[in-house]
Amino acid sequence: MDTPSDKWSSARILWMHRWSPRLLSFRLSREPGFRFVPGQFARLGLLKENGAPVWRAYSMASATWDEHLEFYSIVVPDGAFTSRLEKMQVGDTLMIERQAIGFFTTNRFADGRDLWMLGTGTGLAPYLAILQDETTWQRFERLILVHGARSGEDLAYQAEIAALRSHPLWAEHGHKLIYQGVTTRDTLAGALHARLPELISSGSLEAALDIPLSLEASRIMICGSPAMVQDTHKALMARGFRLSRLAAPAHIAVENAW
Ligand SMILES: Cc1cc2nc3c(=O)[nH]c(=O)nc-3n(C[C@H](O)[C@H](O)[C@H](O)COP(=O)(O)OP(=O)(O)OC[C@H]3O[C@@H](n4cnc5c(N)ncnc54)[C@H](O)[C@@H]3O)c2cc1C
């Protein structure tokens, strides 16, 4: 391992959980000075066999106050980072940049009634941090989490998401959270079965949840594969929704998951 520097520190793997052959979660030790806004990401690094570092962006999936940092990861069989990550064990160390980055945060939105969090695959990760932020529960009237994956076994974190409703910090608002699973390959009871952009264009998502999307009430976050993000963004733009910027708050925030 290189020597820790002003730019990065070493972090120990404290916990690892395999959801499926393609998906795992892990927790890293956290330096007391590491701060982030829910929705941001950090760059994690590990060393290849030849000693060269590989750095990859990872969204924090844990609460800002947790003593550890949690991440939700894809496993790409020949991926430079994840093919090595999946072989690591508790006690091994990674590198983490000291500075969290990113603008996929709720403070870029104008006030609205409903926060829609649309994510596919590991695009769920930033929402797990956002949903562990008390202000999210106070600020919006409905928190609509839509998680898409190929199959039901890839819809990870369902029990943890359900348990968020009774967290003591926001239990009085617990009813605000609405969860909708979406699968594209399997059919699964309670899930919808189509790509997210089509569910938006056809109006099926709104119909299934009985919640209309509107310029006035809806603030929409989109995180997942670049194709999904682009197509969902387009489907929403066709209905008048606009990308939100810090200087010009509007309706949509997007983040590509790679
Ligand atoms: C802002 C940002 C945040 C990110 N947050 C996360 C995160 O929280 N969790 C996470 O697993 N990855 C995340 N990524 C992707 C991550 O940086 C790596 O691409 C991923 O860990 C795979 O690394 P790799 O070196 O093994 O493969 P790479 O060489 O990086 O990727 C190889 C191929 O694998 C596919 N791929 C890469 N990442 C994913 C993914 N997440 N889901 C499905 N297919 C993928 C793509 O087809 C890509 O071309 C994020 C990327 C960005 C830009």
mmCIF file with all atom_site columns, N, CA and C in Angstrom, residues 127-177:
data_model
loop_
_atom_site.group_PDB
_atom_site.id
_atom_site.type_symbol
_atom_site.label_atom_id
_atom_site.label_alt_id
_atom_site.label_comp_id
_atom_site.label_asym_id
_atom_site.label_entity_id
_atom_site.label_seq_id
_atom_site.pdbx_PDB_ins_code
_atom_site.Cartn_x
_atom_site.Cartn_y
_atom_site.Cartn_z
_atom_site.occupancy
_atom_site.B_iso_or_equiv
_atom_site.pdbx_formal_charge
_atom_site.auth_seq_id
_atom_site.auth_comp_id
_atom_site.auth_asym_id
_atom_site.auth_atom_id
_atom_site.pdbx_PDB_model_num
ATOM 1   N N  . TYR A 1 127 ? -29.317 7.088   -2.551  1.00 0.00 ? 127 TYR A N  1
ATOM 2   C CA . TYR A 1 127 ? -30.631 7.253   -1.899  1.00 0.00 ? 127 TYR A CA 1
ATOM 3   C C  . TYR A 1 127 ? -30.618 6.684   -0.478  1.00 0.00 ? 127 TYR A C  1
ATOM 4   N N  . LEU A 1 128 ? -29.788 5.662   -0.256  1.00 0.00 ? 128 LEU A N  1
ATOM 5   C CA . LEU A 1 128 ? -29.719 5.095   1.096   1.00 0.00 ? 128 LEU A CA 1
ATOM 6   C C  . LEU A 1 128 ? -29.150 6.140   2.057   1.00 0.00 ? 128 LEU A C  1
ATOM 7   N N  . ALA A 1 129 ? -28.202 6.940   1.578   1.00 0.00 ? 129 ALA A N  1
ATOM 8   C CA . ALA A 1 129 ? -27.675 8.022   2.427   1.00 0.00 ? 129 ALA A CA 1
ATOM 9   C C  . ALA A 1 129 ? -28.714 9.142   2.560   1.00 0.00 ? 129 ALA A C  1
ATOM 10  N N  . ILE A 1 130 ? -29.353 9.491   1.461   1.00 0.00 ? 130 ILE A N  1
ATOM 11  C CA . ILE A 1 130 ? -30.345 10.582  1.480   1.00 0.00 ? 130 ILE A CA 1
ATOM 12  C C  . ILE A 1 130 ? -31.503 10.234  2.413   1.00 0.00 ? 130 ILE A C  1
ATOM 13  N N  . LEU A 1 131 ? -31.872 8.936   2.427   1.00 0.00 ? 131 LEU A N  1
ATOM 14  C CA . LEU A 1 131 ? -32.986 8.495   3.280   1.00 0.00 ? 131 LEU A CA 1
ATOM 15  C C  . LEU A 1 131 ? -32.577 8.322   4.738   1.00 0.00 ? 131 LEU A C  1
ATOM 16  N N  . GLN A 1 132 ? -31.290 8.507   5.027   1.00 0.00 ? 132 GLN A N  1
ATOM 17  C CA . GLN A 1 132 ? -30.870 8.476   6.432   1.00 0.00 ? 132 GLN A CA 1
ATOM 18  C C  . GLN A 1 132 ? -30.500 9.882   6.887   1.00 0.00 ? 132 GLN A C  1
ATOM 19  N N  . ASP A 1 133 ? -31.130 10.854  6.250   1.00 0.00 ? 133 ASP A N  1
ATOM 20  C CA . ASP A 1 133 ? -30.902 12.253  6.587   1.00 0.00 ? 133 ASP A CA 1
ATOM 21  C C  . ASP A 1 133 ? -32.230 12.824  7.086   1.00 0.00 ? 133 ASP A C  1
ATOM 22  N N  . GLU A 1 134 ? -32.222 13.267  8.308   1.00 0.00 ? 134 GLU A N  1
ATOM 23  C CA . GLU A 1 134 ? -33.465 13.739  8.941   1.00 0.00 ? 134 GLU A CA 1
ATOM 24  C C  . GLU A 1 134 ? -34.149 14.826  8.113   1.00 0.00 ? 134 GLU A C  1
ATOM 25  N N  . THR A 1 135 ? -33.360 15.704  7.500   1.00 0.00 ? 135 THR A N  1
ATOM 26  C CA . THR A 1 135 ? -33.973 16.829  6.780   1.00 0.00 ? 135 THR A CA 1
ATOM 27  C C  . THR A 1 135 ? -34.782 16.338  5.572   1.00 0.00 ? 135 THR A C  1
ATOM 28  N N  . THR A 1 136 ? -34.373 15.213  4.984   1.00 0.00 ? 136 THR A N  1
ATOM 29  C CA . THR A 1 136 ? -35.132 14.665  3.851   1.00 0.00 ? 136 THR A CA 1
ATOM 30  C C  . THR A 1 136 ? -36.568 14.358  4.302   1.00 0.00 ? 136 THR A C  1
ATOM 31  N N  . TRP A 1 137 ? -36.683 13.749  5.472   1.00 0.00 ? 137 TRP A N  1
ATOM 32  C CA . TRP A 1 137 ? -38.000 13.345  5.977   1.00 0.00 ? 137 TRP A CA 1
ATOM 33  C C  . TRP A 1 137 ? -38.845 14.542  6.381   1.00 0.00 ? 137 TRP A C  1
ATOM 34  N N  . GLN A 1 138 ? -38.160 15.607  6.805   1.00 0.00 ? 138 GLN A N  1
ATOM 35  C CA . GLN A 1 138 ? -38.911 16.801  7.240   1.00 0.00 ? 138 GLN A CA 1
ATOM 36  C C  . GLN A 1 138 ? -39.347 17.631  6.034   1.00 0.00 ? 138 GLN A C  1
ATOM 37  N N  . ARG A 1 139 ? -38.494 17.676  5.032   1.00 0.00 ? 139 ARG A N  1
ATOM 38  C CA . ARG A 1 139 ? -38.692 18.648  3.954   1.00 0.00 ? 139 ARG A CA 1
ATOM 39  C C  . ARG A 1 139 ? -39.772 18.235  2.967   1.00 0.00 ? 139 ARG A C  1
ATOM 40  N N  . PHE A 1 140 ? -39.880 16.909  2.695   1.00 0.00 ? 140 PHE A N  1
ATOM 41  C CA . PHE A 1 140 ? -40.814 16.460  1.661   1.00 0.00 ? 140 PHE A CA 1
ATOM 42  C C  . PHE A 1 140 ? -42.016 15.753  2.285   1.00 0.00 ? 140 PHE A C  1
ATOM 43  N N  . GLU A 1 141 ? -43.132 15.782  1.557   1.00 0.00 ? 141 GLU A N  1
ATOM 44  C CA . GLU A 1 141 ? -44.335 15.103  2.055   1.00 0.00 ? 141 GLU A CA 1
ATOM 45  C C  . GLU A 1 141 ? -44.358 13.637  1.679   1.00 0.00 ? 141 GLU A C  1
ATOM 46  N N  . ARG A 1 142 ? -43.751 13.320  0.530   1.00 0.00 ? 142 ARG A N  1
ATOM 47  C CA . ARG A 1 142 ? -43.653 11.906  0.123   1.00 0.00 ? 142 ARG A CA 1
ATOM 48  C C  . ARG A 1 142 ? -42.249 11.647  -0.389  1.00 0.00 ? 142 ARG A C  1
ATOM 49  N N  . LEU A 1 143 ? -41.724 10.487  -0.022  1.00 0.00 ? 143 LEU A N  1
ATOM 50  C CA . LEU A 1 143 ? -40.389 10.059  -0.464  1.00 0.00 ? 143 LEU A CA 1
ATOM 51  C C  . LEU A 1 143 ? -40.597 8.791   -1.271  1.00 0.00 ? 143 LEU A C  1
ATOM 52  N N  . ILE A 1 144 ? -40.467 8.908   -2.580  1.00 0.00 ? 144 ILE A N  1
ATOM 53  C CA . ILE A 1 144 ? -40.847 7.786   -3.454  1.00 0.00 ? 144 ILE A CA 1
ATOM 54  C C  . ILE A 1 144 ? -39.573 7.173   -4.026  1.00 0.00 ? 144 ILE A C  1
ATOM 55  N N  . LEU A 1 145 ? -39.267 5.973   -3.529  1.00 0.00 ? 145 LEU A N  1
ATOM 56  C CA . LEU A 1 145 ? -38.040 5.297   -3.951  1.00 0.00 ? 145 LEU A CA 1
ATOM 57  C C  . LEU A 1 145 ? -38.415 4.209   -4.954  1.00 0.00 ? 145 LEU A C  1
ATOM 58  N N  . VAL A 1 146 ? -37.877 4.333   -6.166  1.00 0.00 ? 146 VAL A N  1
ATOM 59  C CA . VAL A 1 146 ? -38.162 3.351   -7.218  1.00 0.00 ? 146 VAL A CA 1
ATOM 60  C C  . VAL A 1 146 ? -36.838 2.695   -7.582  1.00 0.00 ? 146 VAL A C  1
ATOM 61  N N  . HIS A 1 147 ? -36.730 1.402   -7.280  1.00 0.00 ? 147 HIS A N  1
ATOM 62  C CA . HIS A 1 147 ? -35.459 0.702   -7.526  1.00 0.00 ? 147 HIS A CA 1
ATOM 63  C C  . HIS A 1 147 ? -35.659 -0.341  -8.609  1.00 0.00 ? 147 HIS A C  1
ATOM 64  N N  . GLY A 1 148 ? -34.891 -0.221  -9.680  1.00 0.00 ? 148 GLY A N  1
ATOM 65  C CA . GLY A 1 148 ? -34.986 -1.158  -10.792 1.00 0.00 ? 148 GLY A CA 1
ATOM 66  C C  . GLY A 1 148 ? -33.768 -2.064  -10.874 1.00 0.00 ? 148 GLY A C  1
ATOM 67  N N  . ALA A 1 149 ? -34.002 -3.300  -11.285 1.00 0.00 ? 149 ALA A N  1
ATOM 68  C CA . ALA A 1 149 ? -32.905 -4.251  -11.469 1.00 0.00 ? 149 ALA A CA 1
ATOM 69  C C  . ALA A 1 149 ? -33.384 -5.309  -12.453 1.00 0.00 ? 149 ALA A C  1
ATOM 70  N N  . ARG A 1 150 ? -32.435 -6.145  -12.879 1.00 0.00 ? 150 ARG A N  1
ATOM 71  C CA . ARG A 1 150 ? -32.854 -7.183  -13.816 1.00 0.00 ? 150 ARG A CA 1
ATOM 72  C C  . ARG A 1 150 ? -33.792 -8.183  -13.139 1.00 0.00 ? 150 ARG A C  1
ATOM 73  N N  . SER A 1 151 ? -33.392 -8.650  -11.965 1.00 0.00 ? 151 SER A N  1
ATOM 74  C CA . SER A 1 151 ? -34.198 -9.679  -11.310 1.00 0.00 ? 151 SER A CA 1
ATOM 75  C C  . SER A 1 151 ? -34.444 -9.316  -9.861  1.00 0.00 ? 151 SER A C  1
ATOM 76  N N  . GLY A 1 152 ? -35.399 -10.027 -9.268  1.00 0.00 ? 152 GLY A N  1
ATOM 77  C CA . GLY A 1 152 ? -35.788 -9.745  -7.884  1.00 0.00 ? 152 GLY A CA 1
ATOM 78  C C  . GLY A 1 152 ? -34.619 -9.883  -6.921  1.00 0.00 ? 152 GLY A C  1
ATOM 79  N N  . GLU A 1 153 ? -33.717 -10.840 -7.171  1.00 0.00 ? 153 GLU A N  1
ATOM 80  C CA . GLU A 1 153 ? -32.600 -11.036 -6.217  1.00 0.00 ? 153 GLU A CA 1
ATOM 81  C C  . GLU A 1 153 ? -31.645 -9.841  -6.235  1.00 0.00 ? 153 GLU A C  1
ATOM 82  N N  . ASP A 1 154 ? -31.737 -9.008  -7.280  1.00 0.00 ? 154 ASP A N  1
ATOM 83  C CA . ASP A 1 154 ? -30.875 -7.823  -7.342  1.00 0.00 ? 154 ASP A CA 1
ATOM 84  C C  . ASP A 1 154 ? -31.525 -6.590  -6.692  1.00 0.00 ? 154 ASP A C  1
ATOM 85  N N  . LEU A 1 155 ? -32.733 -6.766  -6.200  1.00 0.00 ? 155 LEU A N  1
ATOM 86  C CA . LEU A 1 155 ? -33.373 -5.642  -5.480  1.00 0.00 ? 155 LEU A CA 1
ATOM 87  C C  . LEU A 1 155 ? -32.930 -5.704  -4.020  1.00 0.00 ? 155 LEU A C  1
ATOM 88  N N  . ALA A 1 156 ? -31.690 -5.318  -3.788  1.00 0.00 ? 156 ALA A N  1
ATOM 89  C CA . ALA A 1 156 ? -31.091 -5.444  -2.458  1.00 0.00 ? 156 ALA A CA 1
ATOM 90  C C  . ALA A 1 156 ? -31.651 -4.386  -1.506  1.00 0.00 ? 156 ALA A C  1
ATOM 91  N N  . TYR A 1 157 ? -31.353 -4.561  -0.230  1.00 0.00 ? 157 TYR A N  1
ATOM 92  C CA . TYR A 1 157 ? -31.642 -3.576  0.821   1.00 0.00 ? 157 TYR A CA 1
ATOM 93  C C  . TYR A 1 157 ? -33.131 -3.407  1.123   1.00 0.00 ? 157 TYR A C  1
ATOM 94  N N  . GLN A 1 158 ? -33.977 -4.348  0.696   1.00 0.00 ? 158 GLN A N  1
ATOM 95  C CA . GLN A 1 158 ? -35.414 -4.113  0.927   1.00 0.00 ? 158 GLN A CA 1
ATOM 96  C C  . GLN A 1 158 ? -35.758 -4.087  2.418   1.00 0.00 ? 158 GLN A C  1
ATOM 97  N N  . ALA A 1 159 ? -35.179 -5.003  3.202   1.00 0.00 ? 159 ALA A N  1
ATOM 98  C CA . ALA A 1 159 ? -35.503 -5.022  4.640   1.00 0.00 ? 159 ALA A CA 1
ATOM 99  C C  . ALA A 1 159 ? -34.971 -3.751  5.307   1.00 0.00 ? 159 ALA A C  1
ATOM 100 N N  . GLU A 1 160 ? -33.777 -3.330  4.921   1.00 0.00 ? 160 GLU A N  1
ATOM 101 C CA . GLU A 1 160 ? -33.180 -2.126  5.520   1.00 0.00 ? 160 GLU A CA 1
ATOM 102 C C  . GLU A 1 160 ? -34.005 -0.888  5.155   1.00 0.00 ? 160 GLU A C  1
ATOM 103 N N  . ILE A 1 161 ? -34.506 -0.857  3.928   1.00 0.00 ? 161 ILE A N  1
ATOM 104 C CA . ILE A 1 161 ? -35.319 0.291   3.490   1.00 0.00 ? 161 ILE A CA 1
ATOM 105 C C  . ILE A 1 161 ? -36.634 0.308   4.281   1.00 0.00 ? 161 ILE A C  1
ATOM 106 N N  . ALA A 1 162 ? -37.251 -0.865  4.427   1.00 0.00 ? 162 ALA A N  1
ATOM 107 C CA . ALA A 1 162 ? -38.518 -0.930  5.183   1.00 0.00 ? 162 ALA A CA 1
ATOM 108 C C  . ALA A 1 162 ? -38.282 -0.471  6.625   1.00 0.00 ? 162 ALA A C  1
ATOM 109 N N  . ALA A 1 163 ? -37.141 -0.855  7.199   1.00 0.00 ? 163 ALA A N  1
ATOM 110 C CA . ALA A 1 163 ? -36.858 -0.502  8.602   1.00 0.00 ? 163 ALA A CA 1
ATOM 111 C C  . ALA A 1 163 ? -36.637 0.998   8.790   1.00 0.00 ? 163 ALA A C  1
ATOM 112 N N  . LEU A 1 164 ? -36.279 1.705   7.708   1.00 0.00 ? 164 LEU A N  1
ATOM 113 C CA . LEU A 1 164 ? -36.063 3.154   7.829   1.00 0.00 ? 164 LEU A CA 1
ATOM 114 C C  . LEU A 1 164 ? -37.316 3.870   8.314   1.00 0.00 ? 164 LEU A C  1
ATOM 115 N N  . ARG A 1 165 ? -38.475 3.288   7.976   1.00 0.00 ? 165 ARG A N  1
ATOM 116 C CA . ARG A 1 165 ? -39.741 3.957   8.349   1.00 0.00 ? 165 ARG A CA 1
ATOM 117 C C  . ARG A 1 165 ? -39.886 4.124   9.857   1.00 0.00 ? 165 ARG A C  1
ATOM 118 N N  . SER A 1 166 ? -39.264 3.219   10.630  1.00 0.00 ? 166 SER A N  1
ATOM 119 C CA . SER A 1 166 ? -39.448 3.332   12.083  1.00 0.00 ? 166 SER A CA 1
ATOM 120 C C  . SER A 1 166 ? -38.194 3.844   12.790  1.00 0.00 ? 166 SER A C  1
ATOM 121 N N  . HIS A 1 167 ? -37.304 4.486   12.057  1.00 0.00 ? 167 HIS A N  1
ATOM 122 C CA . HIS A 1 167 ? -36.117 5.044   12.704  1.00 0.00 ? 167 HIS A CA 1
ATOM 123 C C  . HIS A 1 167 ? -36.543 6.130   13.690  1.00 0.00 ? 167 HIS A C  1
ATOM 124 N N  . PRO A 1 168 ? -36.022 6.065   14.936  1.00 0.00 ? 168 PRO A N  1
ATOM 125 C CA . PRO A 1 168 ? -36.497 7.022   15.953  1.00 0.00 ? 168 PRO A CA 1
ATOM 126 C C  . PRO A 1 168 ? -36.333 8.493   15.572  1.00 0.00 ? 168 PRO A C  1
ATOM 127 N N  . LEU A 1 169 ? -35.339 8.815   14.734  1.00 0.00 ? 169 LEU A N  1
ATOM 128 C CA . LEU A 1 169 ? -35.127 10.233  14.401  1.00 0.00 ? 169 LEU A CA 1
ATOM 129 C C  . LEU A 1 169 ? -36.251 10.829  13.553  1.00 0.00 ? 169 LEU A C  1
ATOM 130 N N  . TRP A 1 170 ? -36.962 9.973   12.801  1.00 0.00 ? 170 TRP A N  1
ATOM 131 C CA . TRP A 1 170 ? -38.018 10.509  11.931  1.00 0.00 ? 170 TRP A CA 1
ATOM 132 C C  . TRP A 1 170 ? -39.246 9.602   11.902  1.00 0.00 ? 170 TRP A C  1
ATOM 133 N N  . ALA A 1 171 ? -39.434 8.802   12.981  1.00 0.00 ? 171 ALA A N  1
ATOM 134 C CA . ALA A 1 171 ? -40.524 7.819   12.985  1.00 0.00 ? 171 ALA A CA 1
ATOM 135 C C  . ALA A 1 171 ? -41.882 8.485   12.720  1.00 0.00 ? 171 ALA A C  1
ATOM 136 N N  . GLU A 1 172 ? -42.054 9.731   13.188  1.00 0.00 ? 172 GLU A N  1
ATOM 137 C CA . GLU A 1 172 ? -43.347 10.409  12.970  1.00 0.00 ? 172 GLU A CA 1
ATOM 138 C C  . GLU A 1 172 ? -43.612 10.653  11.479  1.00 0.00 ? 172 GLU A C  1
ATOM 139 N N  . HIS A 1 173 ? -42.541 10.631  10.669  1.00 0.00 ? 173 HIS A N  1
ATOM 140 C CA . HIS A 1 173 ? -42.684 10.847  9.223   1.00 0.00 ? 173 HIS A CA 1
ATOM 141 C C  . HIS A 1 173 ? -42.582 9.536   8.431   1.00 0.00 ? 173 HIS A C  1
ATOM 142 N N  . GLY A 1 174 ? -42.451 8.395   9.156   1.00 0.00 ? 174 GLY A N  1
ATOM 143 C CA . GLY A 1 174 ? -42.159 7.114   8.504   1.00 0.00 ? 174 GLY A CA 1
ATOM 144 C C  . GLY A 1 174 ? -43.125 6.759   7.382   1.00 0.00 ? 174 GLY A C  1
ATOM 145 N N  . HIS A 1 175 ? -44.371 7.183   7.514   1.00 0.00 ? 175 HIS A N  1
ATOM 146 C CA . HIS A 1 175 ? -45.397 6.872   6.503   1.00 0.00 ? 175 HIS A CA 1
ATOM 147 C C  . HIS A 1 175 ? -45.095 7.521   5.152   1.00 0.00 ? 175 HIS A C  1
ATOM 148 N N  . LYS A 1 176 ? -44.172 8.478   5.130   1.00 0.00 ? 176 LYS A N  1
ATOM 149 C CA . LYS A 1 176 ? -43.910 9.209   3.876   1.00 0.00 ? 176 LYS A CA 1
ATOM 150 C C  . LYS A 1 176 ? -43.210 8.359   2.830   1.00 0.00 ? 176 LYS A C  1
ATOM 151 N N  . LEU A 1 177 ? -42.521 7.292   3.293   1.00 0.00 ? 177 LEU A N  1
ATOM 152 C CA . LEU A 1 177 ? -41.702 6.506   2.353   1.00 0.00 ? 177 LEU A CA 1
ATOM 153 C C  . LEU A 1 177 ? -42.543 5.505   1.570   1.00 0.00 ? 177 LEU A C  1
#
